[in-house]
PDB file of C-alpha atoms in Angstrom:
ATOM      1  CA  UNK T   1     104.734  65.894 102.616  1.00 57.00           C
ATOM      2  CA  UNK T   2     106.366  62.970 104.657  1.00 69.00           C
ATOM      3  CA  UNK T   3     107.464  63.912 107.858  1.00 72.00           C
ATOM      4  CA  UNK T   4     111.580  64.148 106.665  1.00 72.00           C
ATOM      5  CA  UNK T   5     110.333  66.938 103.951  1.00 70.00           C
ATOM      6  CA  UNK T   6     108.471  68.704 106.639  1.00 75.00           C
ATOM      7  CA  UNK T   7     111.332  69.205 109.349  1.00 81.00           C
ATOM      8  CA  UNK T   8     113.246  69.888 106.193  1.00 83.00           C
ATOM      9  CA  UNK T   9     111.028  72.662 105.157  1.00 83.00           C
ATOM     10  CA  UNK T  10     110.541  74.176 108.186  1.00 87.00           C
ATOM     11  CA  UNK T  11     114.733  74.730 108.673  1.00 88.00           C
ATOM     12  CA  UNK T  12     114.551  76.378 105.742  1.00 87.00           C
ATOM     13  CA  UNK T  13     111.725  78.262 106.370  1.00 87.00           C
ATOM     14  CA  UNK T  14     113.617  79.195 109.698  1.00 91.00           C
ATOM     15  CA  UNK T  15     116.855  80.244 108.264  1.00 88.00           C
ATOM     16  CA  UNK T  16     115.019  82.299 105.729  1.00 85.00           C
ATOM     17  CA  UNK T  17     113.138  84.300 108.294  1.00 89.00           C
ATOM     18  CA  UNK T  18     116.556  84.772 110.320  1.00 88.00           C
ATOM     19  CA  UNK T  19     117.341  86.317 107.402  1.00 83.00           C
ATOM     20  CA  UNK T  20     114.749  88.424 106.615  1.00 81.00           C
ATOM     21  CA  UNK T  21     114.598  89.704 110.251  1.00 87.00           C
ATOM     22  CA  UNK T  22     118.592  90.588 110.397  1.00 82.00           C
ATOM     23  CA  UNK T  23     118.266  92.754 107.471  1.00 74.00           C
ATOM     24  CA  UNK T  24     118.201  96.449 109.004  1.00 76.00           C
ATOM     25  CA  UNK T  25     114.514  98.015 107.973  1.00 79.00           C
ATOM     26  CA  UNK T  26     112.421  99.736 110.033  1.00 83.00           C
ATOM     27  CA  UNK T  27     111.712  97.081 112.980  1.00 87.00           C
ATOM     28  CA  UNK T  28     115.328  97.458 113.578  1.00 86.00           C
ATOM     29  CA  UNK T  29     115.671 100.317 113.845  1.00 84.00           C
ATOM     30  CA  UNK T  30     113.011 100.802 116.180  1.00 86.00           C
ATOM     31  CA  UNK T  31     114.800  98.154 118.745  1.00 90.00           C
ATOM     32  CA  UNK T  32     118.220  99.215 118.017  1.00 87.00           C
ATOM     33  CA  UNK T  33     117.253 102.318 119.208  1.00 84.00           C
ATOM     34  CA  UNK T  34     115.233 101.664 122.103  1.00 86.00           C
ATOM     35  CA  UNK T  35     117.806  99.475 123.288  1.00 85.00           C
ATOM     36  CA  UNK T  36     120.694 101.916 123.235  1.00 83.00           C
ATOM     37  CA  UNK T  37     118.534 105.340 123.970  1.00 80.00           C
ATOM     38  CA  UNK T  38     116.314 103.428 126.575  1.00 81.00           C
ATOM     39  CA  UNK T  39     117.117 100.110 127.807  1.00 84.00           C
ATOM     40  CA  UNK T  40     117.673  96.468 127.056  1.00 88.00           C
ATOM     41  CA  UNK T  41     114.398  95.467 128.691  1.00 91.00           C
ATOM     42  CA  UNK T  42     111.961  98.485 126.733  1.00 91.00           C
ATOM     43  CA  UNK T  43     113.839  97.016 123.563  1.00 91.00           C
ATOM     44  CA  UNK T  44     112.699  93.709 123.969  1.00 94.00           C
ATOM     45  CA  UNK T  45     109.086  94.883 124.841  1.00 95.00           C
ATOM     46  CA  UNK T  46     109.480  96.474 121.155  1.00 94.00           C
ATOM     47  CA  UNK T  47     110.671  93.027 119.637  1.00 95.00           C
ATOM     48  CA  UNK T  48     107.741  91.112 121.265  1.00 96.00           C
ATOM     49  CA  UNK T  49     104.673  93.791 119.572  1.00 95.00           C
ATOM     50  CA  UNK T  50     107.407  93.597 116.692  1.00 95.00           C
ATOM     51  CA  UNK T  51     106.745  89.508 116.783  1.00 96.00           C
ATOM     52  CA  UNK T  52     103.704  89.301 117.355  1.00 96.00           C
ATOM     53  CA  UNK T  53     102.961  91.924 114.353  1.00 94.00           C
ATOM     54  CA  UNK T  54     104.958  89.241 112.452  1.00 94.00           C
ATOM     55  CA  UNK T  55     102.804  85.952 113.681  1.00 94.00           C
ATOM     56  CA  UNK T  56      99.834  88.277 112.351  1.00 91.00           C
ATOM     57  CA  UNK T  57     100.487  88.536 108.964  1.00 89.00           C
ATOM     58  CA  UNK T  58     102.105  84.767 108.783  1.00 91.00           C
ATOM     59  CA  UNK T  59      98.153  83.663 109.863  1.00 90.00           C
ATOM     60  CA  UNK T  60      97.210  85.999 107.622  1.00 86.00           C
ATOM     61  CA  UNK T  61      99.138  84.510 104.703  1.00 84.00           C
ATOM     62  CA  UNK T  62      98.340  80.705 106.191  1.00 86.00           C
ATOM     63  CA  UNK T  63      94.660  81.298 105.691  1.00 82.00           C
ATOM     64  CA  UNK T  64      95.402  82.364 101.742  1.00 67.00           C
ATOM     65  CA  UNK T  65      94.881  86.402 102.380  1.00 56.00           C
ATOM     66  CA  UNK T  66      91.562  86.142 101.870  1.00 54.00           C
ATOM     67  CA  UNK T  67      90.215  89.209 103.455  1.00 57.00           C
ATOM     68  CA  UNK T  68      92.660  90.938 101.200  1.00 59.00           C
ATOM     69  CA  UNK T  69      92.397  89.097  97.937  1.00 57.00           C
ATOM     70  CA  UNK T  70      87.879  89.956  98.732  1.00 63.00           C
ATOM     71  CA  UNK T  71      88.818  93.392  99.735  1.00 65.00           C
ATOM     72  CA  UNK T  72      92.123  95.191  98.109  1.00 66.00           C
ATOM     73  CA  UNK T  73      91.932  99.017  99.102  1.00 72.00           C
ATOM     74  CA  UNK T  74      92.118  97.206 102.908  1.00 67.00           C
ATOM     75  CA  UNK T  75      95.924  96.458 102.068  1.00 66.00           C
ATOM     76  CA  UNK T  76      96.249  99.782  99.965  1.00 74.00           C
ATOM     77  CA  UNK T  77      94.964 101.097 103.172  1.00 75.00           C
ATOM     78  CA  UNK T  78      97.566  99.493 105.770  1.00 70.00           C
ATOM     79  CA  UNK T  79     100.389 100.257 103.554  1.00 72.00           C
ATOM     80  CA  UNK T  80      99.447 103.772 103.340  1.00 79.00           C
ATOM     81  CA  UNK T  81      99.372 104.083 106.997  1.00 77.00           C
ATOM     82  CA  UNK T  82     102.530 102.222 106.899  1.00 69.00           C
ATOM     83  CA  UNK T  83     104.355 104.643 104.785  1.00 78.00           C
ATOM     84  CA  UNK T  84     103.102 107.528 106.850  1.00 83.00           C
ATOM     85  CA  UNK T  85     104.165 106.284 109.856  1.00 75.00           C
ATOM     86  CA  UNK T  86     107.740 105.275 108.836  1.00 74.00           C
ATOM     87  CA  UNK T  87     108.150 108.818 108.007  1.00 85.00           C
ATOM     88  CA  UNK T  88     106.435 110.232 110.365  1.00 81.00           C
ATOM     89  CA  UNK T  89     109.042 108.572 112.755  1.00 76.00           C
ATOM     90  CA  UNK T  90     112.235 109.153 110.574  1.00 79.00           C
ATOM     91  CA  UNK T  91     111.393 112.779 110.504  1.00 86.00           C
ATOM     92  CA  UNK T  92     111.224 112.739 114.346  1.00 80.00           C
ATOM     93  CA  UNK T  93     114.592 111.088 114.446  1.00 73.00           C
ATOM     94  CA  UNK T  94     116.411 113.437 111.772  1.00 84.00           C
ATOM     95  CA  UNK T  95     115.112 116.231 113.667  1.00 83.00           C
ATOM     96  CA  UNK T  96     116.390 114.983 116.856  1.00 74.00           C
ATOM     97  CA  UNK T  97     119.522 114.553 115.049  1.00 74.00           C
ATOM     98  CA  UNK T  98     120.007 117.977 114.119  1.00 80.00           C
ATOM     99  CA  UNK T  99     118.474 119.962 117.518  1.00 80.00           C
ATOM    100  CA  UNK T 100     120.513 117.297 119.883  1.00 66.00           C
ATOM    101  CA  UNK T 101     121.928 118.850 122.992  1.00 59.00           C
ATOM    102  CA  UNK T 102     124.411 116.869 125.074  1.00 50.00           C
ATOM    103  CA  UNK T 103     122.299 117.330 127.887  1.00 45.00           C
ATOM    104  CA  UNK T 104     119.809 114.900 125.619  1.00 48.00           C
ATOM    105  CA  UNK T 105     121.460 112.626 124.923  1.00 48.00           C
ATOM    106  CA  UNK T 106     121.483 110.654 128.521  1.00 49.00           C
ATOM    107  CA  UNK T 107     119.479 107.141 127.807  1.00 51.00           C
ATOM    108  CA  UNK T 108     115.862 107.709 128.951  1.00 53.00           C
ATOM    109  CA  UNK T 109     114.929 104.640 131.492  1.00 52.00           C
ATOM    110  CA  UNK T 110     111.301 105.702 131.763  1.00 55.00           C
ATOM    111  CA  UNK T 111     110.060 104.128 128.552  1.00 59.00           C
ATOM    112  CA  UNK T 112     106.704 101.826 129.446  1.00 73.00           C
ATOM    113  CA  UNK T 113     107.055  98.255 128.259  1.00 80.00           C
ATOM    114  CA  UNK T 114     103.761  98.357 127.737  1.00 86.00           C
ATOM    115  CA  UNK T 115     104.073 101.660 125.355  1.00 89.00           C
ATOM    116  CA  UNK T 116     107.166 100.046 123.507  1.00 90.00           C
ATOM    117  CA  UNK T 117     105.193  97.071 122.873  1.00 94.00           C
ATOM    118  CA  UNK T 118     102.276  98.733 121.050  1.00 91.00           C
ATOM    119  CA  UNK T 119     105.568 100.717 119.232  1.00 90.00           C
ATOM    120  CA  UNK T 120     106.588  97.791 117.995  1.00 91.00           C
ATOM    121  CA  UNK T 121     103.735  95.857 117.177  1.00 93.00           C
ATOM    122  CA  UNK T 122     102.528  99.075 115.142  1.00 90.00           C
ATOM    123  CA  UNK T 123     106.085  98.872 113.070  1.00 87.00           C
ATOM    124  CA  UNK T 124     105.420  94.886 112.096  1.00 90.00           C
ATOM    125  CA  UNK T 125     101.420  95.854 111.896  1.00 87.00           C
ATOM    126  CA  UNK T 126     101.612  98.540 109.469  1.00 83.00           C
ATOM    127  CA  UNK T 127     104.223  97.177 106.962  1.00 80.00           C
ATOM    128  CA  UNK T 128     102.048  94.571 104.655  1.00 75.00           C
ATOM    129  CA  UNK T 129     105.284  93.216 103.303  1.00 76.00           C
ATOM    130  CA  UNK T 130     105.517  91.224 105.671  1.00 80.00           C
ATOM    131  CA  UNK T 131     102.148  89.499 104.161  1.00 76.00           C
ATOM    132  CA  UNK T 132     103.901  88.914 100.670  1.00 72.00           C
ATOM    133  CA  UNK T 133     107.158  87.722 102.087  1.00 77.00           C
ATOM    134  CA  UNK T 134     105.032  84.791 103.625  1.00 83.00           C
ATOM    135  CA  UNK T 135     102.733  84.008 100.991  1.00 77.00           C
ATOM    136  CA  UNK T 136     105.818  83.337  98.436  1.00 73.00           C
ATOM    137  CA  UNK T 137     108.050  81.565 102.016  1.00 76.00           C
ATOM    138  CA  UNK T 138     104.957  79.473 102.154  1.00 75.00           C
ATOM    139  CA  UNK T 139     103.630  78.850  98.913  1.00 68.00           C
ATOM    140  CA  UNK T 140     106.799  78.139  97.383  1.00 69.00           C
ATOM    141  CA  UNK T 141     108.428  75.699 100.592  1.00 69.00           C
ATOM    142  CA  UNK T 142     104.998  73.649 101.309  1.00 73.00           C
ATOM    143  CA  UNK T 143     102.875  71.451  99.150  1.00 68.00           C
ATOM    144  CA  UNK T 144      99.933  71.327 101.886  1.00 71.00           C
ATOM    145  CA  UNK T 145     100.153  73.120 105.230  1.00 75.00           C
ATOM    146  CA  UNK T 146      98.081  70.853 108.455  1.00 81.00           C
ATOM    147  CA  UNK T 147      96.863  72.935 111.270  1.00 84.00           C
ATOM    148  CA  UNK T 148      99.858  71.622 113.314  1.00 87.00           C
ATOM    149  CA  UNK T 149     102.452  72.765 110.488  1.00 86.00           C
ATOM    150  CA  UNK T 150     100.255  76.424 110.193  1.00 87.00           C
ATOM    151  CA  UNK T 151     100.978  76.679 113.873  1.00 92.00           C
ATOM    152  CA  UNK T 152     104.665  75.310 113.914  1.00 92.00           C
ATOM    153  CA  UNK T 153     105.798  78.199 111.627  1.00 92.00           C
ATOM    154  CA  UNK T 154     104.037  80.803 113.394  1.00 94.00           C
ATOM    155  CA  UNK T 155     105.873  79.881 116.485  1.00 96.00           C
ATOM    156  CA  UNK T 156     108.845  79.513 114.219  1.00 95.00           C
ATOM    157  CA  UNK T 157     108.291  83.240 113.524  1.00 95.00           C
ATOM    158  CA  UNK T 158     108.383  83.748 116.920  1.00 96.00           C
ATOM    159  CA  UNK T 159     110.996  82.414 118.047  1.00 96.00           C
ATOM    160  CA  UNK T 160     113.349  83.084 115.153  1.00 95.00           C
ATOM    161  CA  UNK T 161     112.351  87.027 115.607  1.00 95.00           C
ATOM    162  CA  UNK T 162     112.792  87.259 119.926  1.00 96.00           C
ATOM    163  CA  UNK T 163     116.097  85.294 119.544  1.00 96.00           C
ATOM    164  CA  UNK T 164     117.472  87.586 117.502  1.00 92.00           C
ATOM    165  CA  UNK T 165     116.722  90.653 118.880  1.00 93.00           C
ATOM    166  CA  UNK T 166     117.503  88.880 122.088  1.00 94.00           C
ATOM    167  CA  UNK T 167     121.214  88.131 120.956  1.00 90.00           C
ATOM    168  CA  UNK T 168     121.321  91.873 119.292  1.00 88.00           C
ATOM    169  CA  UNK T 169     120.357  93.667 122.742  1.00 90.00           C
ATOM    170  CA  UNK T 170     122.862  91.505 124.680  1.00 89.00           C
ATOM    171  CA  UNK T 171     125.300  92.862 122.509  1.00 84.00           C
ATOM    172  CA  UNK T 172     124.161  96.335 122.521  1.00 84.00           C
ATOM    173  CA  UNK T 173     123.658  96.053 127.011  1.00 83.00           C
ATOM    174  CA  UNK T 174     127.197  97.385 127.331  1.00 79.00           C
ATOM    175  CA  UNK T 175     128.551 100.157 128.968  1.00 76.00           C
ATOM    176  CA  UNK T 176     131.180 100.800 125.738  1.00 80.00           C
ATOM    177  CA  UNK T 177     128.113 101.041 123.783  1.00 77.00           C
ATOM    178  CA  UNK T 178     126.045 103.343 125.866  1.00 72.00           C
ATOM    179  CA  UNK T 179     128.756 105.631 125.495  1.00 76.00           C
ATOM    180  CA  UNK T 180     129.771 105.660 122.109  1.00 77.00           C
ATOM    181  CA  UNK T 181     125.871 105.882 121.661  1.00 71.00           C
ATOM    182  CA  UNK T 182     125.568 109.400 123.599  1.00 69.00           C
ATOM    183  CA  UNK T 183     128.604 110.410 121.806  1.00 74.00           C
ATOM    184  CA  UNK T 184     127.121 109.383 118.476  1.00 75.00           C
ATOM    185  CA  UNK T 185     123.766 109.694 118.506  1.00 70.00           C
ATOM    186  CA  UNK T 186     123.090 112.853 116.705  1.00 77.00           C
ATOM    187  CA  UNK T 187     124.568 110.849 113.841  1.00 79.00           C
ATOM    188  CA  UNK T 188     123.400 107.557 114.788  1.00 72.00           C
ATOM    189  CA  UNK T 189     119.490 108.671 114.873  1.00 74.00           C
ATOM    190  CA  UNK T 190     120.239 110.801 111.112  1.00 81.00           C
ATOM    191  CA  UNK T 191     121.072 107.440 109.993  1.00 80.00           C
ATOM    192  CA  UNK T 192     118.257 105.329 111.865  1.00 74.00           C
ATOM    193  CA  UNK T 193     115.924 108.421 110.517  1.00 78.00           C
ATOM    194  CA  UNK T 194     116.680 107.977 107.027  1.00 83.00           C
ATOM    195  CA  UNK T 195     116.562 104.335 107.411  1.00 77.00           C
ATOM    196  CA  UNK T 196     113.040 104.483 108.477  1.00 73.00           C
ATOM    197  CA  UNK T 197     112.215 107.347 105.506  1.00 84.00           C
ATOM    198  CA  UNK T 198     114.135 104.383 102.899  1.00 82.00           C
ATOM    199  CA  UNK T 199     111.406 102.147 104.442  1.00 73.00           C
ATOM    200  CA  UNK T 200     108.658 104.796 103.802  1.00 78.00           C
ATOM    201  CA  UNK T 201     109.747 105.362 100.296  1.00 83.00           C
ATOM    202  CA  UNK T 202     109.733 101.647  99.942  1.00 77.00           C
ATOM    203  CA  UNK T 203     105.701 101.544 100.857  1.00 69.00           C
ATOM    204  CA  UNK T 204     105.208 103.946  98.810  1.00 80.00           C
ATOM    205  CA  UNK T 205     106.478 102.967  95.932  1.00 79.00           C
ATOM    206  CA  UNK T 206     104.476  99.724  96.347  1.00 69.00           C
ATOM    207  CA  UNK T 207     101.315 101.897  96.143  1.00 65.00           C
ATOM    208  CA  UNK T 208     102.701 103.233  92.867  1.00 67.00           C
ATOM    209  CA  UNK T 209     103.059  99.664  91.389  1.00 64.00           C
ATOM    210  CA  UNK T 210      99.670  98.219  92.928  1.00 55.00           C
TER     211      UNK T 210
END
């Protein structure tokens, strides 16, 4: 690819992973809701394991997905865990939802960065996805892919995924929002619940056709 087609590539590649990540699934839910139940900062802890969970499986796809293409039941395995783990966190939220007290509902401010990183790096880690998302982005936008371009759309990944949630938890760091949060969260976290069971059923149903 001459250097003109590359840049072009990678814009695309760029605007198609903005895309991707602004879609609401189970990552963001995750940092929606650590950001207005917890705190801008513990939010963007979950967006950086959530990115880096992301870089993963775009190395994974760069080097062709070999260890999965030699060894299926691993990604049977992943997405299994996956599923399980969406659901196990949706059913958390729905019951929140219904046993809410207002005296619960005050934003927690102890949350460890270090915990919500882990959080979200197990949200990106367990959804395999991810994996086929890249393999078609990159098979489909790049004739030959140079160690330089492999790590230019990693860091693309990056960047693309921490500037967004960046931009989303400014706008969510508001007083006004706090507020109608605590007033709403019963039937904000029903919602972000059965997002995240959607995204289980979604795994699972990828088992099914596997």
């Amino acid at each position: 690819m001459t250097q003109a087609a590359s840049l072009t590539a990678l814009g695309t590649f760029a605007l198609l992973w903005w895309a991707q990540v602004a879609v609401p699934g189970p990552n963001f839910v995750r940092i929606t809701n650590a950001a207005l139940s917890s705190s801008r900062r513990a939010a963007m802890s979950t967006a950086a394991g959530v990115a880096s969970g992301n870089a993963f499986w775009c190395l994974v796809a760069l080097t062709g997905a070999a260890v999965f293409q030699q060894r299926p039941g691993l990604r049977l395995m992943i997405t299994a865990c996956g599923a399980a783990y969406f659901a196990w966190l949706g059913l958390q939220m729905l019951w929140r939802a219904l046993t809410a007290r207002p005296a619960e509902t005050a934003p927690d401010t102890r949350a460890s960065t270090h915990r919500t990183f882990w959080q979200g790096l197990a949200s990106a880690g367990l959804n395999p996805q991810a994996l086929v998302y890249f393999t078609a982005a990159i098979m489909g936008g790049f004739q030959d892919i140079s160690p330089s371009l492999g790590m230019a759309l990693i860091l693309i990944v990056l960047a693309v995924t921490l500037a967004w949630y960046e931009l989303l938890t400014r706008l969510l760091d508001s007083a006004a929002a706090r507020n109608a949060f605590r007033r709403l969260r019963p039937l904000l976290e029903g919602v972000f619940g059965a997002l995240l069971l959607a995204g289980a059923v979604k795994l699972t149903l990828s088992l099914v056709k596997t």
